[in-house]
XYZ file of C-alpha atoms in Angstrom:
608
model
C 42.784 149.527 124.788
C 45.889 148.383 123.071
C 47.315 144.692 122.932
C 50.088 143.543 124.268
C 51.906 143.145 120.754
C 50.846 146.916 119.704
C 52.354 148.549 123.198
C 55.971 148.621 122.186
C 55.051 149.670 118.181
C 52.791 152.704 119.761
C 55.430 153.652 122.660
C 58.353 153.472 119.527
C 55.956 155.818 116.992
C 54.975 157.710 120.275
C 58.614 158.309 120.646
C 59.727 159.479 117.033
C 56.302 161.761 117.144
C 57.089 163.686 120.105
C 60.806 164.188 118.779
C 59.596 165.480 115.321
C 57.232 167.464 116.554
C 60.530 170.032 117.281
C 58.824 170.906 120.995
C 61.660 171.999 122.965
C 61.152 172.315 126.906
C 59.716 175.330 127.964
C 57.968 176.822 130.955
C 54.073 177.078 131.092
C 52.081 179.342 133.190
C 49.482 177.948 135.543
C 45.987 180.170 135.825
C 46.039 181.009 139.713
C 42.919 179.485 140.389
C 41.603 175.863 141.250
C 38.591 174.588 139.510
C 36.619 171.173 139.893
C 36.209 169.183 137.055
C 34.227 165.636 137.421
C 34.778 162.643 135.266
C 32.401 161.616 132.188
C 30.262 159.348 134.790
C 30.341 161.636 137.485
C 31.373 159.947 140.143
C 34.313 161.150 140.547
C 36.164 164.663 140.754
C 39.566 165.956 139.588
C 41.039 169.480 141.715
C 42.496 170.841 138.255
C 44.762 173.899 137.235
C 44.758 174.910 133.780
C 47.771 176.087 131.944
C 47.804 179.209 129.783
C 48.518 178.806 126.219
C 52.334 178.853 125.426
C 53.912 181.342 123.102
C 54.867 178.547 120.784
C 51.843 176.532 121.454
C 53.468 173.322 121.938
C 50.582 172.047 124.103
C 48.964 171.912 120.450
C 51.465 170.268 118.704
C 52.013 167.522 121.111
C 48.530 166.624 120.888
C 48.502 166.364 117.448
C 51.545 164.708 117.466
C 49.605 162.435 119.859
C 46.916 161.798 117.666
C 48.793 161.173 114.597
C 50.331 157.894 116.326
C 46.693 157.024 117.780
C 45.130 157.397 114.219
C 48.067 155.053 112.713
C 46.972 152.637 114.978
C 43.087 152.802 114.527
C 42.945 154.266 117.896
C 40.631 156.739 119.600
C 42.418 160.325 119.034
C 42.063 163.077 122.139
C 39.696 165.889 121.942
C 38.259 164.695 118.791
C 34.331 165.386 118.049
C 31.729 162.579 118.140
C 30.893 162.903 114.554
C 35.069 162.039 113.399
C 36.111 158.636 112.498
C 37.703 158.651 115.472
C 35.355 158.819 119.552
C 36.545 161.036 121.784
C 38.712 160.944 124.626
C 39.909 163.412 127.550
C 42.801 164.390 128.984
C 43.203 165.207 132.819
C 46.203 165.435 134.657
C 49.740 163.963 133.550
C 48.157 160.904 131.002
C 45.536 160.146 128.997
C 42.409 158.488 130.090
C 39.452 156.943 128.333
C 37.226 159.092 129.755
C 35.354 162.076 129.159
C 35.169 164.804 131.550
C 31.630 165.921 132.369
C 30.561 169.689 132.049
C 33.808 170.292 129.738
C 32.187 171.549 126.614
C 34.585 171.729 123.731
C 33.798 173.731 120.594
C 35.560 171.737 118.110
C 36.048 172.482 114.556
C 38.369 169.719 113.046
C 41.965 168.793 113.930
C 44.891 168.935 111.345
C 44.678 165.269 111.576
C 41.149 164.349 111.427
C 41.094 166.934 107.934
C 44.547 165.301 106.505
C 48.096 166.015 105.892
C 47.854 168.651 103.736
C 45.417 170.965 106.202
C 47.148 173.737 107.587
C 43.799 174.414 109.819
C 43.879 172.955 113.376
C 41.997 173.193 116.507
C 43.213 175.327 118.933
C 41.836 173.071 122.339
C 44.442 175.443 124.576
C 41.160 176.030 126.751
C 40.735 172.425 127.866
C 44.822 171.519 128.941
C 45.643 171.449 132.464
C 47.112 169.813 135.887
C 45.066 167.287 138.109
C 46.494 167.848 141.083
C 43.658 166.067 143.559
C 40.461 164.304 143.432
C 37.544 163.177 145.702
C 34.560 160.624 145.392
C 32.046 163.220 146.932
C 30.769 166.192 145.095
C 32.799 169.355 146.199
C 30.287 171.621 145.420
C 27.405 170.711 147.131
C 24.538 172.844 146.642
C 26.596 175.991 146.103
C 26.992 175.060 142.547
C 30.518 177.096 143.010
C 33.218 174.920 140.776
C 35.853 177.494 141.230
C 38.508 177.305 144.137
C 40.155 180.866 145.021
C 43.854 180.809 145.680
C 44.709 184.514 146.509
C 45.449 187.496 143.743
C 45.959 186.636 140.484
C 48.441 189.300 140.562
C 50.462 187.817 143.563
C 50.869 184.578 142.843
C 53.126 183.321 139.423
C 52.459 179.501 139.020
C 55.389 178.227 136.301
C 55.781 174.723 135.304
C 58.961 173.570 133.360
C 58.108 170.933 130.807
C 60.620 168.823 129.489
C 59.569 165.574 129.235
C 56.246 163.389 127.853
C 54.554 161.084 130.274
C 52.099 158.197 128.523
C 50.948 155.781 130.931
C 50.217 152.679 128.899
C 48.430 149.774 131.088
C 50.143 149.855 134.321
C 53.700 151.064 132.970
C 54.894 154.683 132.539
C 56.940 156.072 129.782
C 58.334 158.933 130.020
C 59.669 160.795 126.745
C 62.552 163.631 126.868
C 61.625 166.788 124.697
C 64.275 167.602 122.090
C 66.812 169.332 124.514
C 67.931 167.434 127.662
C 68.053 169.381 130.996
C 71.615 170.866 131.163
C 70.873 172.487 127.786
C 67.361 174.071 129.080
C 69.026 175.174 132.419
C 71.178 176.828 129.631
C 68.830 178.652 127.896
C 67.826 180.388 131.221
C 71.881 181.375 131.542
C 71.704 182.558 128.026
C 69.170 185.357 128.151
C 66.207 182.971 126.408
C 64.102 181.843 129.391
C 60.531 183.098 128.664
C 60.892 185.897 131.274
C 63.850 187.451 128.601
C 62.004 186.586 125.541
C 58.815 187.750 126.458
C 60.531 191.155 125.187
C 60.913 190.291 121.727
C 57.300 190.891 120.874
C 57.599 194.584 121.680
C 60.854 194.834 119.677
C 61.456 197.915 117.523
C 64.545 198.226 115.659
C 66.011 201.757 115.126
C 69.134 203.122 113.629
C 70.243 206.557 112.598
C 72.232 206.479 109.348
C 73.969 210.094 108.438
C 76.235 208.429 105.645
C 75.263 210.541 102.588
C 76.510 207.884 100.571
C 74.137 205.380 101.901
C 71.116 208.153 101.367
C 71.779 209.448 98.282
C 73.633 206.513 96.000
C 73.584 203.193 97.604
C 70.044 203.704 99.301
C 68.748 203.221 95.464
C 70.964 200.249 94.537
C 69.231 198.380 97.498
C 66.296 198.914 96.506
C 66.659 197.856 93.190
C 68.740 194.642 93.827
C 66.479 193.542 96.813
C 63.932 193.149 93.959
C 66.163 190.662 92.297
C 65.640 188.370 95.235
C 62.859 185.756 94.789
C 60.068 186.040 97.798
C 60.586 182.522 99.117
C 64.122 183.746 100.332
C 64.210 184.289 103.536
C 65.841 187.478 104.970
C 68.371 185.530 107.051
C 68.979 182.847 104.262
C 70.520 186.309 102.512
C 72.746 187.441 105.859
C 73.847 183.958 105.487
C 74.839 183.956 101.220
C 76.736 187.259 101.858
C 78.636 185.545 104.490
C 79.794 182.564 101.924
C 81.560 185.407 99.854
C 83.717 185.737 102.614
C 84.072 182.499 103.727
C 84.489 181.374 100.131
C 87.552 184.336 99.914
C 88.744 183.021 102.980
C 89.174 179.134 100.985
C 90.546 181.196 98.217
C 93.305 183.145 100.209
C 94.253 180.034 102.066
C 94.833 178.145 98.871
C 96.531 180.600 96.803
C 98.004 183.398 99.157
C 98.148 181.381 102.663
C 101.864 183.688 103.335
C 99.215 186.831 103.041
C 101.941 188.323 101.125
C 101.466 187.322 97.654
C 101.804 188.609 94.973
C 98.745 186.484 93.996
C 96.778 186.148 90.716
C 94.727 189.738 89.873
C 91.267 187.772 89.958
C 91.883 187.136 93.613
C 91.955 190.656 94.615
C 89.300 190.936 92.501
C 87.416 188.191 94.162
C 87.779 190.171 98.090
C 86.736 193.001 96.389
C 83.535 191.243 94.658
C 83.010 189.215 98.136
C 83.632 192.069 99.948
C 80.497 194.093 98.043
C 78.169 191.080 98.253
C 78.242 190.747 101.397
C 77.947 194.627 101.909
C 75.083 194.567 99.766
C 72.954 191.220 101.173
C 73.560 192.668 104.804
C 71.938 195.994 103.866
C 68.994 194.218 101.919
C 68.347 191.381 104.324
C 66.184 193.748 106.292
C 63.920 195.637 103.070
C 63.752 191.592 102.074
C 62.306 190.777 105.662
C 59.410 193.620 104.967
C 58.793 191.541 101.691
C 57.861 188.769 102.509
C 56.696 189.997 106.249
C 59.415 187.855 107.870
C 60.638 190.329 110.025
C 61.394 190.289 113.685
C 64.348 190.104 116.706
C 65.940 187.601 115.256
C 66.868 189.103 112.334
C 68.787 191.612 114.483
C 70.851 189.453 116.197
C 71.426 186.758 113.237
C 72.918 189.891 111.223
C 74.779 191.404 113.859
C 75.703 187.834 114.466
C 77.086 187.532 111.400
C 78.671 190.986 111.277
C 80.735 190.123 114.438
C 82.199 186.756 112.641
C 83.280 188.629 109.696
C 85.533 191.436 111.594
C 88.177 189.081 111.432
C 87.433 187.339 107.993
C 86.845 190.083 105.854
C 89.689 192.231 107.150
C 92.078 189.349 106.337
C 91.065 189.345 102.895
C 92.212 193.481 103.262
C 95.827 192.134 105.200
C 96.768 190.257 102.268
C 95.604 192.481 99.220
C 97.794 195.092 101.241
C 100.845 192.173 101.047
C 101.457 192.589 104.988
C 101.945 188.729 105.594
C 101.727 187.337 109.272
C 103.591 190.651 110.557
C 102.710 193.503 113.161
C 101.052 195.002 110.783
C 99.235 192.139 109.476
C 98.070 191.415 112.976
C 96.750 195.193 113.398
C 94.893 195.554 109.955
C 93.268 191.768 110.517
C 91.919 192.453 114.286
C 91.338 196.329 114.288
C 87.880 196.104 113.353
C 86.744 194.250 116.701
C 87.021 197.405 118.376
C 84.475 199.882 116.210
C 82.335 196.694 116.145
C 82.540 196.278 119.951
C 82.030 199.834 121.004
C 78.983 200.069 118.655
C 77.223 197.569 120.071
C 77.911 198.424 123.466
C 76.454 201.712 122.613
C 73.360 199.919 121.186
C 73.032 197.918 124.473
C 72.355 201.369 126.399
C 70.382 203.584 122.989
C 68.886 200.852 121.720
C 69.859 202.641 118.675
C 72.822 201.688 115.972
C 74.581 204.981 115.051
C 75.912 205.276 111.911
C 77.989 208.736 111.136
C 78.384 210.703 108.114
C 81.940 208.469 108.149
C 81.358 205.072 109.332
C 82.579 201.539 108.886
C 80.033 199.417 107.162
C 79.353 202.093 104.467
C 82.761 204.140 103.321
C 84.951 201.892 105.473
C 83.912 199.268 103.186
C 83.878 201.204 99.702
C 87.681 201.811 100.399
C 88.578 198.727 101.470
C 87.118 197.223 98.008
C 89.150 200.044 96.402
C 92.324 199.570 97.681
C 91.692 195.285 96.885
C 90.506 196.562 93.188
C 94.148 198.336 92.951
C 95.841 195.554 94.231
C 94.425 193.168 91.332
C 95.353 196.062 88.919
C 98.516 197.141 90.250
C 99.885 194.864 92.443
C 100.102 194.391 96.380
C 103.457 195.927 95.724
C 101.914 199.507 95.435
C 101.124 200.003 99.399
C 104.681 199.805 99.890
C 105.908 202.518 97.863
C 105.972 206.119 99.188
C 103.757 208.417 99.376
C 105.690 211.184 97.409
C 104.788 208.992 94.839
C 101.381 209.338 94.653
C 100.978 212.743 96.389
C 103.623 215.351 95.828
C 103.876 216.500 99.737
C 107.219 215.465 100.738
C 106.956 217.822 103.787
C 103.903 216.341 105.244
C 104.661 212.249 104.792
C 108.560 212.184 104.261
C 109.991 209.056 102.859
C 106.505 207.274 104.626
C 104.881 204.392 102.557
C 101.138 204.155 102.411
C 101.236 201.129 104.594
C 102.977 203.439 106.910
C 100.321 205.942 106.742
C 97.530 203.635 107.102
C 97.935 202.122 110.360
C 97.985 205.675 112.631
C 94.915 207.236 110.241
C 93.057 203.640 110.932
C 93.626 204.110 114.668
C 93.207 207.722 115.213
C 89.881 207.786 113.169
C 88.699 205.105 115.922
C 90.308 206.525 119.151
C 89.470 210.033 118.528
C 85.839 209.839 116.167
C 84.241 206.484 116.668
C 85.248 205.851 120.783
C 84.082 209.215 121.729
C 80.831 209.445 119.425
C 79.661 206.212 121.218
C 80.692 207.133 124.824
C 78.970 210.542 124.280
C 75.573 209.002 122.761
C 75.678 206.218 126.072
C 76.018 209.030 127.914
C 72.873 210.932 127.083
C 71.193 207.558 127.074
C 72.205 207.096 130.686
C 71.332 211.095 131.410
C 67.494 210.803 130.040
C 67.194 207.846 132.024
C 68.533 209.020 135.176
C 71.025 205.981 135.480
C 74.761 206.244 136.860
C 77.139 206.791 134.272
C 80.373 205.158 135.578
C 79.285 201.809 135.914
C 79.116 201.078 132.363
C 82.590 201.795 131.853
C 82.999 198.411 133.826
C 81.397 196.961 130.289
C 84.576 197.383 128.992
C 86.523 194.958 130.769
C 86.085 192.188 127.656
C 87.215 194.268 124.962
C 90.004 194.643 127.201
C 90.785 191.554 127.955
C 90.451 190.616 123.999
C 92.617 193.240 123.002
C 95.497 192.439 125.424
C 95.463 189.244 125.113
C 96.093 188.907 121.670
C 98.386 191.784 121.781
C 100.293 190.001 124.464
C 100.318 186.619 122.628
C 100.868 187.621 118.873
C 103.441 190.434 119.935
C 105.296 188.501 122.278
C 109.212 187.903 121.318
C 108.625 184.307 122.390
C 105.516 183.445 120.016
C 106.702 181.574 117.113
C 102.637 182.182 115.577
C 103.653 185.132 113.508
C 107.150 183.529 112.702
C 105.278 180.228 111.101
C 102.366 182.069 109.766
C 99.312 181.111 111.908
C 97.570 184.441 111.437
C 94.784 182.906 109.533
C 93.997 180.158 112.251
C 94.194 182.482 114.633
C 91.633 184.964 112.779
C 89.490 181.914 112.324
C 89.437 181.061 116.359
C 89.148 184.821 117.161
C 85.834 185.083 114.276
C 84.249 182.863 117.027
C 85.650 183.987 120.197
C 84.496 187.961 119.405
C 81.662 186.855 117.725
C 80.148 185.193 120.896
C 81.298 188.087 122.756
C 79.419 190.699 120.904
C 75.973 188.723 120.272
C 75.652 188.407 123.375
C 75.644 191.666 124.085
C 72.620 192.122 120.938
C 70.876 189.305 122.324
C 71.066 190.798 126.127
C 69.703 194.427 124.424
C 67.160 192.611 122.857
C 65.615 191.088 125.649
C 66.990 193.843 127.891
C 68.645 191.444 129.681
C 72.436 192.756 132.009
C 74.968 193.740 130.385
C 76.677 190.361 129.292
C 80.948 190.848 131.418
C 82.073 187.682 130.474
C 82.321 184.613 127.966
C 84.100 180.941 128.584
C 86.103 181.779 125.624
C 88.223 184.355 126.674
C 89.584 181.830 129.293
C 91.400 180.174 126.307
C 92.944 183.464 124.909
C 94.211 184.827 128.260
C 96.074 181.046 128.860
C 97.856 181.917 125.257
C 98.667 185.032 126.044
C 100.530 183.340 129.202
C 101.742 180.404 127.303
C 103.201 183.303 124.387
C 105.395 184.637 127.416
C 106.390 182.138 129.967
C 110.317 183.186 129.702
C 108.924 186.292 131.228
C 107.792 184.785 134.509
C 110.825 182.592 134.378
C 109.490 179.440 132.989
C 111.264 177.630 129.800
C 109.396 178.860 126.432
C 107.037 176.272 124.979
C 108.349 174.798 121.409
C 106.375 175.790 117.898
C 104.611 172.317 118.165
C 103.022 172.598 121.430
C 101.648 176.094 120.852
C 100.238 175.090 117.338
C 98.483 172.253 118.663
C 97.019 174.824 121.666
C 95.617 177.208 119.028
C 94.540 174.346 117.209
C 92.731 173.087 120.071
C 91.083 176.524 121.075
C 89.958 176.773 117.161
C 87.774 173.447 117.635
C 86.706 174.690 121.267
C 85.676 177.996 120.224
C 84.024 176.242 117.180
C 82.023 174.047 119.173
C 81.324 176.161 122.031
C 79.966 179.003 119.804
C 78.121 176.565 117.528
C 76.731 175.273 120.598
C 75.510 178.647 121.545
C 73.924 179.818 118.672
C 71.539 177.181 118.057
C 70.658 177.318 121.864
C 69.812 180.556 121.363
C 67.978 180.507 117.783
C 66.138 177.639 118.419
C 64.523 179.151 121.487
C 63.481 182.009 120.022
C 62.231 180.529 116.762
C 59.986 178.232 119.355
C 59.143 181.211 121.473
C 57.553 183.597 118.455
C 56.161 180.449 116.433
C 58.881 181.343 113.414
C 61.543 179.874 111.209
C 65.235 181.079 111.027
C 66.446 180.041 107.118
C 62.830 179.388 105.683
C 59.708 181.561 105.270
C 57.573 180.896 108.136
C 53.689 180.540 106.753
C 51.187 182.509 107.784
C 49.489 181.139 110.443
C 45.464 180.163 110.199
C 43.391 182.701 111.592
C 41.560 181.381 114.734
C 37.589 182.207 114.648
C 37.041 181.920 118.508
C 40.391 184.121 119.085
C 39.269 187.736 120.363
C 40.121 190.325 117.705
C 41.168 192.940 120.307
C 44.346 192.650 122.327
C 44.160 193.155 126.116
C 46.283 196.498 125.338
C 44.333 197.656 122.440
C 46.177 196.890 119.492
C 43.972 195.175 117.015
C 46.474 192.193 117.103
C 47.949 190.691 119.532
C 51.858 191.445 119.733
C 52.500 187.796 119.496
C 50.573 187.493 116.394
C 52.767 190.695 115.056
C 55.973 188.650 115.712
C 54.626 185.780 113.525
C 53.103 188.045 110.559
C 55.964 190.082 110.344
C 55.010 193.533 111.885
C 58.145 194.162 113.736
C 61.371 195.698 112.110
C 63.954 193.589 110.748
C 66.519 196.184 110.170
C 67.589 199.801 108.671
C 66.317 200.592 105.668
């Protein structure tokens, strides 16, 4: 019993336990089938469900939570063993009560709090949770001895329960305590592809990729190898997505300080830095995989946290390229800063339908990126100045490129290689994907309607006669709003392949873009033309939406799937204790459970 004076103390610690205990809501499954449980005295019996054990067993670590406040408080702790400091006491239903039900016959080793802080050994009492949802003074089962109520098929009947809150009944009042996510958030997760019915699909995750670069096989396959073994083993393979992404953003700071016109010329050591920050973050993306086999970190997440991070940097990283080639806020500028998105998009639209990333003997992230470095090296040596001089210069073929300046050149090589290589090699390799299936193969050129709308929006806003954004030199706040804008876009196209989840047609943040690309040309429609001010402030204002909306997002979305596979998205997760009453042989055969691969570290992180 607690006094008065200790009600308010134990409902505050209650409180901060529950919330520390990082339990987010989730949905449990109910056992189809009704069962009779009496109380310790037995004079009284509870009609009972009992709920499966959760994914992220947060049943568990409520409990404990539970107990840690009861223990502070010299307080009997649930499900604890007779022989503990601490009696026992049940659980039935939606509250605690002080007594024991008869017939239930834990097998307790000892709890993480009974043992001490430092135990990382805890009883797994997942057998003994569930729902009270009648009772009766009068024995139920009679002289059958039958304590089991059928309820139909197991296999036709799918009893979930959303938990979000805590409910302690202490004396006659009931407190009820929100989990860490309130109830717009959780209806959220459901929208976002990471109710349990999506996620359930991570354990079975396989990544695969087909890499043809010879480069990559023959050369940079053995500097991977070598540098991953640089990398201490308490680093965890996102933490190292995450460092190559500060090159960028820290060459991003850089550019803005010193070169914000994009034009330049700048110091030599800057276009030295994008070329060094450029590499890095080439390099940590290929090794964050080979450093998730390591330290046997490696699941879905890691896929979408580095293709995550792949789909901010198209429009980072190529701005760092836009001014080592001195093109300034110009057409050109605009095209060499945003042409990326479009390889990036088709590719993982192609993985949606393969479940495959194709890379080609010529691709992006391998030689793309060796030339891009180049061409920033020569920059720092020679000066941005170089790009604009002709080709003649450099290559003695004045029939073939005329009085034509290597910026001249670049643009229709950078788009041909993509309209007429990369487009078709990805619409060819969805198509056999949809043939060996035995799907349709126009509907999935509906999938394209985003890119669209991305592509002519921008072109529509930055391009228009009207826009003063190029004129004042906003390219770099617009990259920044557009890193978000395409980066939701495209992860949540990974995260609806990896849970094989609809193909994802639309994001809030394209709503934004299409009402600049109207605000860039109201003269057109015959409304006055907004002033320089007001359509700062809008792109300002769709920077800090985007930001927050994407931000928003992502932790939605990493949070539930950290919960859902028991694992850790920046730190190593520990091994988890093995459990000496858990069967050794998974109901499909595999020695180990699939949900117990997720958590060790069996599943692949990335390409090799």
């Amino acid at each position: 019993m607690l006094a008065t004076h200790q009600r308010q103390p134990f409902t505050e610690s209650l409180q901060t336990a529950v919330g520390e205990s990082g339990v987010k809501p989730y949905v449990a499954l109910a056992i189809p089938a009704l069962r009779w449980v009496a109380n310790y005295e037995g004079n009284r019996w509870f009609l009972v469900v009992h709920v499966k054990k959760p994914p992220g067993d947060q049943m568990n670590k409520l409990l404990r939570a539970s107990n840690r406040v009861a223990q502070n408080l010299n307080k009997p702790c649930l499900y604890v063993p007779q022989n503990s400091p601490a009696a026992p006491v049940a659980v039935h239903g939606r509250h605690s009560s002080s007594k024991k039900h008869r017939g239930s016959k834990p097998s307790f080793s000892y709890s993480e709090d009974v043992q001490g802080p430092d135990s990382q050994v805890y009883e797994d009492m997942s057998d003994h949770f569930h729902i009270s949802i009648g009772w009766t003074l009068q024995d139920p089962k009679g002289n059958s001895g039958a304590d089991t109520v059928g309820i139909g098929s197991q296999g036709a009947i799918k009893l979930e329960l959303a938990i979000e809150t805590v409910k302690a009944k202490i004396g006659n009042a009931i407190v009820v305590l929100p989990l860490a996510l309130n109830k717009i958030l959780w209806l959220d997760a459901a929208h976002e592809c990471v109710c349990e019915d999506a996620l359930v699909h991570l354990k079975s995750y396989k990544y695969s990729s087909v890499d043809k670069s010879l480069i990559s096989r023959y050369i940079l396959k053995h500097y991977w190898n070598g540098f991953v073994e640089l990398l201490p083993l308490w680093l965890a393979p996102n933490m190292v997505t995450l460092l190559g992404f500060f090159f960028i953003l820290a060459d991003i700071i850089l550019l803005e300080i010193f070169i914000p016109d994009l034009v330049g010329p700048a110091p030599s050591w800057l276009y030295y830095s994008f070329a060094f920050g450029v590499w890095m973050y080439s390099t940590m993306d290929n090794v964050d995989g080979k450093q998730a086999r390591r330290t046997g970190q490696s699941s879905g997440l890691g896929e979408l946290f580095d293709h995550g991070i792949d789909s901010l940097n198209c429009t980072l990283a190529s701005l760092c390229e836009t001014a080592a080639l001195g093109l300034g806020s110009s057409p050109k500028g605009v095209f060499t800063a945003l042409i990326p998105c479009l390889p990036m998009f088709f590719s993982t639209w192609e993985t949606y339908h393969t479940h495959t990333l194709y890379l080609g003997y010529f691709n992006g992230p391998t030689e793309g990126l060796i030339i891009a470095c180049s061409m920033m090296i020569a920059s720092g040596y020679y000066g941005p100045q170089i790009w604009t001089q002709p080709v003649t210069d450099l290559v003695n073929w004045p029939a073939i490129f005329g009085e034509a300046s290597v910026i001249d050149v670049w643009i229709p090589v950078i788009f041909s290689t993509f309209l007429f290589i990369h487009l078709p090699a990805c619409v060819l390799n969805v198509v056999k994907a949809r043939r060996a299936q035995k799907l349709p193969i126009a509907p999935v050129f509906a999938e394209w309607l985003p890119i669209v709308i991305f592509t002519a929006s921008c072109t529509a806003w930055l391009y228009s006669p009207y826009s003063t954004l190029l004129r004042d030199n906003r390219l770099v706040l617009f990259c920044l709003a557009m890193s978000f804008v395409f980066g939701r876009m495209t992860t949540k196209i990974i995260l609806a392949h990896l849970t094989r989840q609809p193909f994802p047609m639309w994001t809030i943040m394209l709503f934004p873009l299409m009402g600049g690309a109207v605000l860039g040309n109201l003269p057109r429609i015959g409304l006055p033309a907004v002033t320089a001010a007001v359509e700062l402030w809008y792109l300002r204002a769709y920077f800090v939406f985007a930001l927050v909306v994407y931000f928003r997002w992502a932790l939605l979305v990493i949070n539930a799937i950290c919960d859902y596979l028991g694992i850790n998205c920046l730190t190593i997760t520990p091994k988890a204790a093995p459990n000496p009453r858990a069967s050794t042989k998974a109901p499909n055969g595999d020695a180990v459970s699939k949900a117990q691969q997720a958590a060790n570290g069996s599943l692949t992180h990335k390409k090799d």
